mmCIF file with all atom_site columns, C-alpha atoms in Angstrom:
data_model
loop_
_atom_site.group_PDB
_atom_site.id
_atom_site.type_symbol
_atom_site.label_atom_id
_atom_site.label_alt_id
_atom_site.label_comp_id
_atom_site.label_asym_id
_atom_site.label_entity_id
_atom_site.label_seq_id
_atom_site.pdbx_PDB_ins_code
_atom_site.Cartn_x
_atom_site.Cartn_y
_atom_site.Cartn_z
_atom_site.occupancy
_atom_site.B_iso_or_equiv
_atom_site.pdbx_formal_charge
_atom_site.auth_seq_id
_atom_site.auth_comp_id
_atom_site.auth_asym_id
_atom_site.auth_atom_id
_atom_site.pdbx_PDB_model_num
ATOM 1   C CA . GLN J 1 1   ? 19.538 -0.277 41.080 1.00 89.00 ? 1103 GLN J CA 1
ATOM 2   C CA . VAL J 1 2   ? 17.386 2.058  43.266 1.00 95.00 ? 1104 VAL J CA 1
ATOM 3   C CA . GLN J 1 3   ? 16.838 5.973  43.168 1.00 96.00 ? 1105 GLN J CA 1
ATOM 4   C CA . LEU J 1 4   ? 15.437 7.716  46.177 1.00 97.00 ? 1106 LEU J CA 1
ATOM 5   C CA . VAL J 1 5   ? 14.346 10.640 45.849 1.00 96.00 ? 1107 VAL J CA 1
ATOM 6   C CA . GLU J 1 6   ? 13.862 13.096 49.169 1.00 96.00 ? 1108 GLU J CA 1
ATOM 7   C CA . SER J 1 7   ? 11.378 16.381 49.786 1.00 96.00 ? 1109 SER J CA 1
ATOM 8   C CA . GLY J 1 8   ? 10.164 18.024 52.308 1.00 97.00 ? 1110 GLY J CA 1
ATOM 9   C CA . GLY J 1 9   ? 12.938 19.729 54.268 1.00 98.00 ? 1111 GLY J CA 1
ATOM 10  C CA . GLY J 1 10  ? 13.498 23.465 55.631 1.00 98.00 ? 1112 GLY J CA 1
ATOM 11  C CA . LEU J 1 11  ? 14.003 25.951 57.948 1.00 98.00 ? 1113 LEU J CA 1
ATOM 12  C CA . VAL J 1 12  ? 11.249 25.624 61.079 1.00 98.00 ? 1114 VAL J CA 1
ATOM 13  C CA . GLN J 1 13  ? 11.308 26.757 64.786 1.00 98.00 ? 1115 GLN J CA 1
ATOM 14  C CA . ALA J 1 14  ? 11.346 24.976 67.589 1.00 98.00 ? 1116 ALA J CA 1
ATOM 15  C CA . GLY J 1 15  ? 8.528  23.109 68.007 1.00 98.00 ? 1117 GLY J CA 1
ATOM 16  C CA . GLY J 1 16  ? 6.921  23.296 64.792 1.00 98.00 ? 1118 GLY J CA 1
ATOM 17  C CA . SER J 1 17  ? 7.318  20.379 62.445 1.00 98.00 ? 1119 SER J CA 1
ATOM 18  C CA . LEU J 1 18  ? 7.446  18.922 59.322 1.00 98.00 ? 1120 LEU J CA 1
ATOM 19  C CA . ARG J 1 19  ? 6.761  15.932 57.182 1.00 98.00 ? 1121 ARG J CA 1
ATOM 20  C CA . LEU J 1 20  ? 9.554  14.410 54.312 1.00 98.00 ? 1122 LEU J CA 1
ATOM 21  C CA . SER J 1 21  ? 9.240  12.164 51.717 1.00 98.00 ? 1123 SER J CA 1
ATOM 22  C CA . CYS J 1 22  ? 10.924 9.888  49.441 1.00 97.00 ? 1124 CYS J CA 1
ATOM 23  C CA . ALA J 1 23  ? 10.308 8.476  46.449 1.00 96.00 ? 1125 ALA J CA 1
ATOM 24  C CA . ALA J 1 24  ? 11.738 5.101  45.439 1.00 95.00 ? 1126 ALA J CA 1
ATOM 25  C CA . SER J 1 25  ? 12.573 3.985  41.680 1.00 95.00 ? 1127 SER J CA 1
ATOM 26  C CA . GLY J 1 26  ? 14.245 1.350  39.892 1.00 95.00 ? 1128 GLY J CA 1
ATOM 27  C CA . SER J 1 27  ? 14.502 -2.402 41.453 1.00 91.00 ? 1129 SER J CA 1
ATOM 28  C CA . ILE J 1 28  ? 12.108 -2.057 43.819 1.00 86.00 ? 1130 ILE J CA 1
ATOM 29  C CA . PHE J 1 29  ? 12.009 -5.713 44.510 1.00 86.00 ? 1131 PHE J CA 1
ATOM 30  C CA . SER J 1 30  ? 14.840 -5.081 46.440 1.00 85.00 ? 1132 SER J CA 1
ATOM 31  C CA . ILE J 1 31  ? 14.222 -3.223 48.731 1.00 90.00 ? 1133 ILE J CA 1
ATOM 32  C CA . ASN J 1 32  ? 13.129 -4.783 52.456 1.00 91.00 ? 1134 ASN J CA 1
ATOM 33  C CA . ARG J 1 33  ? 14.239 -1.699 54.816 1.00 93.00 ? 1135 ARG J CA 1
ATOM 34  C CA . MET J 1 34  ? 13.546 1.713  54.434 1.00 94.00 ? 1136 MET J CA 1
ATOM 35  C CA . GLY J 1 35  ? 14.620 4.440  56.575 1.00 95.00 ? 1137 GLY J CA 1
ATOM 36  C CA . TRP J 1 36  ? 15.654 7.675  57.637 1.00 98.00 ? 1138 TRP J CA 1
ATOM 37  C CA . TYR J 1 37  ? 19.575 8.508  58.795 1.00 98.00 ? 1139 TYR J CA 1
ATOM 38  C CA . ARG J 1 38  ? 21.102 12.225 59.308 1.00 98.00 ? 1140 ARG J CA 1
ATOM 39  C CA . GLN J 1 39  ? 23.995 14.023 59.838 1.00 98.00 ? 1141 GLN J CA 1
ATOM 40  C CA . ALA J 1 40  ? 24.865 17.119 61.476 1.00 97.00 ? 1142 ALA J CA 1
ATOM 41  C CA . PRO J 1 41  ? 27.758 18.746 61.464 1.00 91.00 ? 1143 PRO J CA 1
ATOM 42  C CA . GLY J 1 42  ? 30.760 17.272 63.271 1.00 94.00 ? 1144 GLY J CA 1
ATOM 43  C CA . LYS J 1 43  ? 28.793 14.731 63.638 1.00 96.00 ? 1145 LYS J CA 1
ATOM 44  C CA . GLN J 1 44  ? 28.296 10.851 62.218 1.00 96.00 ? 1146 GLN J CA 1
ATOM 45  C CA . ARG J 1 45  ? 25.494 9.799  60.472 1.00 96.00 ? 1147 ARG J CA 1
ATOM 46  C CA . GLU J 1 46  ? 22.804 8.216  62.600 1.00 96.00 ? 1148 GLU J CA 1
ATOM 47  C CA . MET J 1 47  ? 19.816 6.282  61.749 1.00 96.00 ? 1149 MET J CA 1
ATOM 48  C CA . VAL J 1 48  ? 16.576 8.207  63.032 1.00 98.00 ? 1150 VAL J CA 1
ATOM 49  C CA . ALA J 1 49  ? 14.183 5.295  61.990 1.00 98.00 ? 1151 ALA J CA 1
ATOM 50  C CA . ALA J 1 50  ? 13.670 2.234  59.879 1.00 96.00 ? 1152 ALA J CA 1
ATOM 51  C CA . MET J 1 51  ? 10.903 0.462  58.344 1.00 94.00 ? 1153 MET J CA 1
ATOM 52  C CA . ILE J 1 52  ? 11.335 -3.213 57.095 1.00 90.00 ? 1154 ILE J CA 1
ATOM 53  C CA . ARG J 1 53  ? 9.143  -5.104 54.873 1.00 83.00 ? 1155 ARG J CA 1
ATOM 54  C CA . GLY J 1 54  ? 6.500  -6.694 57.345 1.00 84.00 ? 1156 GLY J CA 1
ATOM 55  C CA . GLY J 1 55  ? 6.010  -3.316 58.788 1.00 87.00 ? 1157 GLY J CA 1
ATOM 56  C CA . SER J 1 56  ? 7.914  -3.507 62.041 1.00 94.00 ? 1158 SER J CA 1
ATOM 57  C CA . THR J 1 57  ? 9.639  -0.173 63.312 1.00 97.00 ? 1159 THR J CA 1
ATOM 58  C CA . SER J 1 58  ? 12.648 1.261  64.723 1.00 96.00 ? 1160 SER J CA 1
ATOM 59  C CA . TYR J 1 59  ? 13.735 4.433  66.049 1.00 98.00 ? 1161 TYR J CA 1
ATOM 60  C CA . ALA J 1 60  ? 16.757 6.368  67.337 1.00 98.00 ? 1162 ALA J CA 1
ATOM 61  C CA . ASP J 1 61  ? 16.140 7.448  71.341 1.00 98.00 ? 1163 ASP J CA 1
ATOM 62  C CA . SER J 1 62  ? 16.621 10.634 70.669 1.00 97.00 ? 1164 SER J CA 1
ATOM 63  C CA . VAL J 1 63  ? 13.094 10.960 68.539 1.00 98.00 ? 1165 VAL J CA 1
ATOM 64  C CA . LYS J 1 64  ? 11.015 8.409  70.007 1.00 98.00 ? 1166 LYS J CA 1
ATOM 65  C CA . GLY J 1 65  ? 7.279  10.047 70.704 1.00 98.00 ? 1167 GLY J CA 1
ATOM 66  C CA . ARG J 1 66  ? 8.397  12.570 68.231 1.00 98.00 ? 1168 ARG J CA 1
ATOM 67  C CA . PHE J 1 67  ? 9.080  11.747 64.716 1.00 98.00 ? 1169 PHE J CA 1
ATOM 68  C CA . THR J 1 68  ? 7.313  8.380  63.116 1.00 98.00 ? 1170 THR J CA 1
ATOM 69  C CA . ILE J 1 69  ? 7.972  6.264  60.057 1.00 98.00 ? 1171 ILE J CA 1
ATOM 70  C CA . SER J 1 70  ? 5.365  5.426  57.663 1.00 96.00 ? 1172 SER J CA 1
ATOM 71  C CA . ARG J 1 71  ? 4.279  4.329  53.949 1.00 93.00 ? 1173 ARG J CA 1
ATOM 72  C CA . ASP J 1 72  ? 2.367  3.842  50.628 1.00 91.00 ? 1174 ASP J CA 1
ATOM 73  C CA . ASN J 1 73  ? 3.574  1.071  49.264 1.00 85.00 ? 1175 ASN J CA 1
ATOM 74  C CA . ALA J 1 74  ? 1.183  1.830  45.724 1.00 88.00 ? 1176 ALA J CA 1
ATOM 75  C CA . LYS J 1 75  ? 3.535  4.501  45.401 1.00 90.00 ? 1177 LYS J CA 1
ATOM 76  C CA . ASN J 1 76  ? 6.576  3.494  46.735 1.00 90.00 ? 1178 ASN J CA 1
ATOM 77  C CA . THR J 1 77  ? 7.352  6.248  49.443 1.00 94.00 ? 1179 THR J CA 1
ATOM 78  C CA . VAL J 1 78  ? 8.131  6.216  52.839 1.00 95.00 ? 1180 VAL J CA 1
ATOM 79  C CA . PHE J 1 79  ? 7.913  9.661  55.237 1.00 97.00 ? 1181 PHE J CA 1
ATOM 80  C CA . LEU J 1 80  ? 8.944  10.912 58.495 1.00 98.00 ? 1182 LEU J CA 1
ATOM 81  C CA . GLN J 1 81  ? 6.765  13.002 60.014 1.00 98.00 ? 1183 GLN J CA 1
ATOM 82  C CA . MET J 1 82  ? 8.564  15.169 62.470 1.00 98.00 ? 1184 MET J CA 1
ATOM 83  C CA . ASN J 1 83  ? 7.396  16.978 65.307 1.00 98.00 ? 1185 ASN J CA 1
ATOM 84  C CA . SER J 1 84  ? 8.160  18.424 68.263 1.00 98.00 ? 1186 SER J CA 1
ATOM 85  C CA . LEU J 1 85  ? 11.384 20.258 66.586 1.00 98.00 ? 1187 LEU J CA 1
ATOM 86  C CA . LYS J 1 86  ? 14.588 20.471 68.194 1.00 98.00 ? 1188 LYS J CA 1
ATOM 87  C CA . PRO J 1 87  ? 17.490 22.554 67.661 1.00 98.00 ? 1189 PRO J CA 1
ATOM 88  C CA . GLU J 1 88  ? 19.331 19.692 67.977 1.00 97.00 ? 1190 GLU J CA 1
ATOM 89  C CA . ASP J 1 89  ? 17.472 18.286 65.399 1.00 98.00 ? 1191 ASP J CA 1
ATOM 90  C CA . THR J 1 90  ? 19.074 20.340 62.876 1.00 98.00 ? 1192 THR J CA 1
ATOM 91  C CA . ALA J 1 91  ? 20.906 17.944 59.910 1.00 98.00 ? 1193 ALA J CA 1
ATOM 92  C CA . VAL J 1 92  ? 20.535 16.515 56.722 1.00 98.00 ? 1194 VAL J CA 1
ATOM 93  C CA . TYR J 1 93  ? 18.558 13.840 56.313 1.00 98.00 ? 1195 TYR J CA 1
ATOM 94  C CA . TYR J 1 94  ? 18.646 11.224 53.690 1.00 98.00 ? 1196 TYR J CA 1
ATOM 95  C CA . CYS J 1 95  ? 16.434 8.683  52.947 1.00 98.00 ? 1197 CYS J CA 1
ATOM 96  C CA . ALA J 1 96  ? 17.968 4.866  53.178 1.00 97.00 ? 1198 ALA J CA 1
ATOM 97  C CA . ALA J 1 97  ? 17.355 1.514  51.364 1.00 96.00 ? 1199 ALA J CA 1
ATOM 98  C CA . GLY J 1 98  ? 17.933 -1.805 50.946 1.00 93.00 ? 1200 GLY J CA 1
ATOM 99  C CA . PRO J 1 99  ? 17.931 -5.748 50.977 1.00 92.00 ? 1201 PRO J CA 1
ATOM 100 C CA . VAL J 1 100 ? 19.784 -5.691 54.512 1.00 89.00 ? 1202 VAL J CA 1
ATOM 101 C CA . TRP J 1 101 ? 21.210 -3.234 56.536 1.00 85.00 ? 1203 TRP J CA 1
ATOM 102 C CA . PRO J 1 102 ? 22.580 -1.208 57.082 1.00 90.00 ? 1204 PRO J CA 1
ATOM 103 C CA . PRO J 1 103 ? 21.131 -0.006 53.856 1.00 94.00 ? 1205 PRO J CA 1
ATOM 104 C CA . ALA J 1 104 ? 23.005 -0.035 49.999 1.00 95.00 ? 1206 ALA J CA 1
ATOM 105 C CA . TYR J 1 105 ? 20.942 2.942  48.113 1.00 96.00 ? 1207 TYR J CA 1
ATOM 106 C CA . TRP J 1 106 ? 20.859 6.301  49.552 1.00 97.00 ? 1208 TRP J CA 1
ATOM 107 C CA . GLY J 1 107 ? 19.221 9.672  48.177 1.00 97.00 ? 1209 GLY J CA 1
ATOM 108 C CA . GLN J 1 108 ? 20.925 13.259 47.819 1.00 97.00 ? 1210 GLN J CA 1
ATOM 109 C CA . GLY J 1 109 ? 19.235 14.483 51.167 1.00 97.00 ? 1211 GLY J CA 1
ATOM 110 C CA . THR J 1 110 ? 17.629 17.161 52.409 1.00 97.00 ? 1212 THR J CA 1
ATOM 111 C CA . GLN J 1 111 ? 18.740 20.205 55.359 1.00 98.00 ? 1213 GLN J CA 1
ATOM 112 C CA . VAL J 1 112 ? 16.356 20.225 58.041 1.00 98.00 ? 1214 VAL J CA 1
ATOM 113 C CA . THR J 1 113 ? 16.852 23.452 60.104 1.00 98.00 ? 1215 THR J CA 1
ATOM 114 C CA . VAL J 1 114 ? 15.337 23.528 63.229 1.00 98.00 ? 1216 VAL J CA 1
ATOM 115 C CA . SER J 1 115 ? 15.662 27.654 65.301 1.00 98.00 ? 1217 SER J CA 1
ATOM 116 C CA . SER J 1 116 ? 15.796 28.380 68.621 1.00 93.00 ? 1218 SER J CA 1
#
């Protein structure tokens, strides 16, 4: 079993930045992929950014050039640096992980609100 705990969400004005963190614990050996999803009211959950064990990354088209996923393997932590935030980025952001994709493990979510 894997536990994921997110932090770093909050309220920010358009054009601002936030950095989300996700700390993983438990059966870390089972994790090959970690990433971030988000879900806005009235919309389905979507993948924002992901990283596999080897370091390859992928991003949703809507965040390319603005968001960056990174990790600290020693601390079993993944980050999402979000720059140039837009109101459309407002959502609950979820850390996710698993041996394969789609994710098997999910955090509780952290609210990101971008005001205009």
